[in-house]
XYZ file of C-alpha atoms in Angstrom:
218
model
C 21.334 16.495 -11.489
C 19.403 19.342 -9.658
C 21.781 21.597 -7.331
C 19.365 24.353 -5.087
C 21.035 27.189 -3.800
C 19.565 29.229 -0.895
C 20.074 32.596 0.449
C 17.921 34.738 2.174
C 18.418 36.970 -0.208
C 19.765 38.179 -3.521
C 23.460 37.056 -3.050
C 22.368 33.943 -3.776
C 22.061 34.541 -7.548
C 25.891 35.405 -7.218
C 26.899 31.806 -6.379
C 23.919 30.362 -8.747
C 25.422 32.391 -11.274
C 28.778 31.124 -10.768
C 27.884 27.597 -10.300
C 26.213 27.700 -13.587
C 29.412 28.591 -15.257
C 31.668 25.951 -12.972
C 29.288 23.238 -13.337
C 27.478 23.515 -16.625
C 25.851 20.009 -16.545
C 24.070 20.585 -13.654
C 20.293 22.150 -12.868
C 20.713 25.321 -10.815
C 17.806 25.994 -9.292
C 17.502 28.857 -6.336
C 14.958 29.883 -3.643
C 15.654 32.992 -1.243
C 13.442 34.523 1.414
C 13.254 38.351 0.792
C 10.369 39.247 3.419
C 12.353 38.242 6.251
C 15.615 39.270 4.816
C 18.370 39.786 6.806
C 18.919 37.021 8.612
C 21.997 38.713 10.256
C 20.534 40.450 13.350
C 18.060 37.341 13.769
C 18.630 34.174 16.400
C 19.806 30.892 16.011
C 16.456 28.913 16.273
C 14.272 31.573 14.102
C 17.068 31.353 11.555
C 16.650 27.712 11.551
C 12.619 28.263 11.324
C 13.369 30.373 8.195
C 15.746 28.535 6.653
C 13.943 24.967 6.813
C 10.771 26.757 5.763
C 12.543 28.409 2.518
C 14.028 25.037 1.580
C 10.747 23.465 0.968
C 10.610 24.221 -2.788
C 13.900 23.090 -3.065
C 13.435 20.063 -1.511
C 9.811 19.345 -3.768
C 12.175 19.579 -6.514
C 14.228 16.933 -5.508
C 17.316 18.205 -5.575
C 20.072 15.968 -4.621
C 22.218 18.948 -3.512
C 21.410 22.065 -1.155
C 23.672 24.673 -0.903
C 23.303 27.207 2.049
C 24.713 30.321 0.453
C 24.374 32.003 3.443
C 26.908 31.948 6.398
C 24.152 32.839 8.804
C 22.293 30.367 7.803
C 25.322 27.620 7.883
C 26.173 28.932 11.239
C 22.541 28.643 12.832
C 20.775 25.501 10.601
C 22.938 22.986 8.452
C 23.870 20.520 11.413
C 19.720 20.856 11.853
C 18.616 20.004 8.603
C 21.241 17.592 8.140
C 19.593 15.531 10.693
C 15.823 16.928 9.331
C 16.378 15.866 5.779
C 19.451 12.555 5.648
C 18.413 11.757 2.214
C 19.663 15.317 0.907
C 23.603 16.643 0.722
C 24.175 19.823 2.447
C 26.932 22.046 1.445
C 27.665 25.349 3.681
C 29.259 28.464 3.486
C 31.993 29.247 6.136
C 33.892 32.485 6.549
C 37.246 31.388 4.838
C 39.218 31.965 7.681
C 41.702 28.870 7.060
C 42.913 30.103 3.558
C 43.342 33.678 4.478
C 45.314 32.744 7.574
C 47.551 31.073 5.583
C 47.496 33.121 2.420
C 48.703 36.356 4.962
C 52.302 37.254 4.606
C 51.468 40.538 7.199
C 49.614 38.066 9.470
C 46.417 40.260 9.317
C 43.521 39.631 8.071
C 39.754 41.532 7.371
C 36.586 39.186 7.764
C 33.768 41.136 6.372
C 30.620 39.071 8.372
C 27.142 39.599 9.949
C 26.773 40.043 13.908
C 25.068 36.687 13.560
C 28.277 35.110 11.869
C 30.715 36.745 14.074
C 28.648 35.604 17.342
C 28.082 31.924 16.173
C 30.510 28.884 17.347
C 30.984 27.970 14.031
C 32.831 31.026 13.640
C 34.211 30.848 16.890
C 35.584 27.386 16.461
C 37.055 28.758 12.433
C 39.064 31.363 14.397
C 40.385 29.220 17.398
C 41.524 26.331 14.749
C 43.275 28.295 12.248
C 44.105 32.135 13.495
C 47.011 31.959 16.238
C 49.443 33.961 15.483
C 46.918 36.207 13.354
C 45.365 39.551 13.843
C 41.960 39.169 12.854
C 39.969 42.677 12.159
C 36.220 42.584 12.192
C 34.797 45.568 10.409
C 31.017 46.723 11.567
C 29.569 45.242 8.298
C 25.839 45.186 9.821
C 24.164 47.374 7.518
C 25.463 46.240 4.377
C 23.750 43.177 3.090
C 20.437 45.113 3.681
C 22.009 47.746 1.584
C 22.545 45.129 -1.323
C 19.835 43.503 -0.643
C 17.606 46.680 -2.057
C 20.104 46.929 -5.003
C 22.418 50.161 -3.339
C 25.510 48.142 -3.510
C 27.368 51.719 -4.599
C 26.409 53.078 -1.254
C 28.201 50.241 0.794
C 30.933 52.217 3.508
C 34.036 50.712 2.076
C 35.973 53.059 4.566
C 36.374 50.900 7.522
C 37.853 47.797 5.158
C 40.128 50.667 3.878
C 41.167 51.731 7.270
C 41.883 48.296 7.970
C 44.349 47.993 4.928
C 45.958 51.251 5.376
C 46.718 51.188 9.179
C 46.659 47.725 10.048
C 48.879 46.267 6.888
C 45.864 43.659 6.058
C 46.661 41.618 3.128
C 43.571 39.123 2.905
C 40.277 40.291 2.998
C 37.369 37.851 3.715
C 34.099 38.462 2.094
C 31.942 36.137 4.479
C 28.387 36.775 3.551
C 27.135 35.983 0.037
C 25.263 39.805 -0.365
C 28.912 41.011 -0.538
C 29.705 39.206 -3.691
C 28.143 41.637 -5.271
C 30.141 44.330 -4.113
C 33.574 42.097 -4.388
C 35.314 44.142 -7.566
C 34.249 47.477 -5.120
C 36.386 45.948 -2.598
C 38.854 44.855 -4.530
C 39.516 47.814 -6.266
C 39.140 50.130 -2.638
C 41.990 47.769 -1.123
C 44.553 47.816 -4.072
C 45.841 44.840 -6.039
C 48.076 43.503 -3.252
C 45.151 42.637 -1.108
C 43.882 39.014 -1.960
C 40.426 39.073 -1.712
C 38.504 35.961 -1.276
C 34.900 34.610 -1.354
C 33.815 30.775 -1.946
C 32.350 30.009 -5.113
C 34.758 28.276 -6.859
C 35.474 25.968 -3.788
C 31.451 24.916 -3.477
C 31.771 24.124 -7.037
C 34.240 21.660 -5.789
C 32.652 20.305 -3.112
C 29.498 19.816 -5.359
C 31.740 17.882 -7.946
C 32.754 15.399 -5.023
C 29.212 14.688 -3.748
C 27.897 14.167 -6.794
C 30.543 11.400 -7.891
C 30.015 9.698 -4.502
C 26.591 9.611 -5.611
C 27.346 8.773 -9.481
C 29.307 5.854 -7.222
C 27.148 4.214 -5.420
């Protein structure tokens, strides 16, 4: 079975990577969109423009699975293309908001997102669902998948995520845009070993394993 994977960028060889390794009978195949990378500072509608346009190889080579690996993207297009394209599954990236709420024993947590993810309802709705009770620290993280994305990961400013940590006794940290995978032993190892910090890889691997049996079902 062909899986695609799309980012706008580079972070989604990350999750291909990883996929490859979770789900070793499966094709990986991946498309991206460098020249208009990052979609982060971009709108709603142009995201959806740019996503639906990247998709088309992906779609030509009839995969029966799509994954957005791209929160942005998520936020601003999946509902769309759900309704574009009925015939293919959709599986999005959201800012994992309801494991690190409940993973917290300090009740604070770091979500490491683009102004794009932060602003969208998807987010919005993530936070209003699963965070009472929770202090939720939003680090400016605007510069850094551009950073990545032109292969400077060493140069990411760790310090606010730090600060976070240090002042604010954060014991989840949320790594909510797929360019950060990259940087996600950095993190880890600027936080300390008592900081959980968590990206979603391993649980689109296991969303991909139920659609594809639903299919294999029917």
């Amino acid at each position: 079975m062909h899986v695609g994977v799309f980012d706008s960028g580079i972070g989604g060889e990350a999750v291909a990577a990883r996929l490859r390794e979770l789900l070793p009978q499966a094709h990986v195949v991946t498309a991206h969109d460098h020249p208009n990378v990052p979609y982060g500072s971009r709108s709603e509608d142009e995201v959806y423009r740019l996503t639906k346009q990247a998709i088309q190889p992906l779609l030509s080579a009839r995969c029966a699975v799509i994954v957005l690996a791209c929160n942005t993207a998520t936020a601003a297009a999946i509902d769309r293309l759900r309704v574009d394209y009925p015939n293919t599954a959709f599986v999005g990236l959201e800012p994992m908001v309801k494991p690190a709420s409940t993973l917290s024993a300090s009740k604070t947590i770091v979500v490491c997102a683009t102004p794009a993810t932060l602003l969208s309802q998807r987010y919005q709705r993530l936070k209003r669902d699963w965070t009472a009770g929770i202090t939720v620290i939003e680090p400016d993280c605007s510069v850094w998948a551009e950073i990545i994305e032109t292969r400077r990961a060493d140069q990411v400013d760790l310090d606010p995520v730090i600060r976070a940590v240090q002042r604010e006794a954060a014991d989840v940290v949320v790594l909510a845009c797929t360019h950060y995978h990259w940087i996600k032993l950095q993190v880890e190892s600027a936080v300390g070993s008592h900081v959980t910090v968590l990206e979603p890889s391993d649980a689109i691997a296991a969303q991909i394993r139920r659609i594809t049996s639903a299919i294999r079902g029917h």
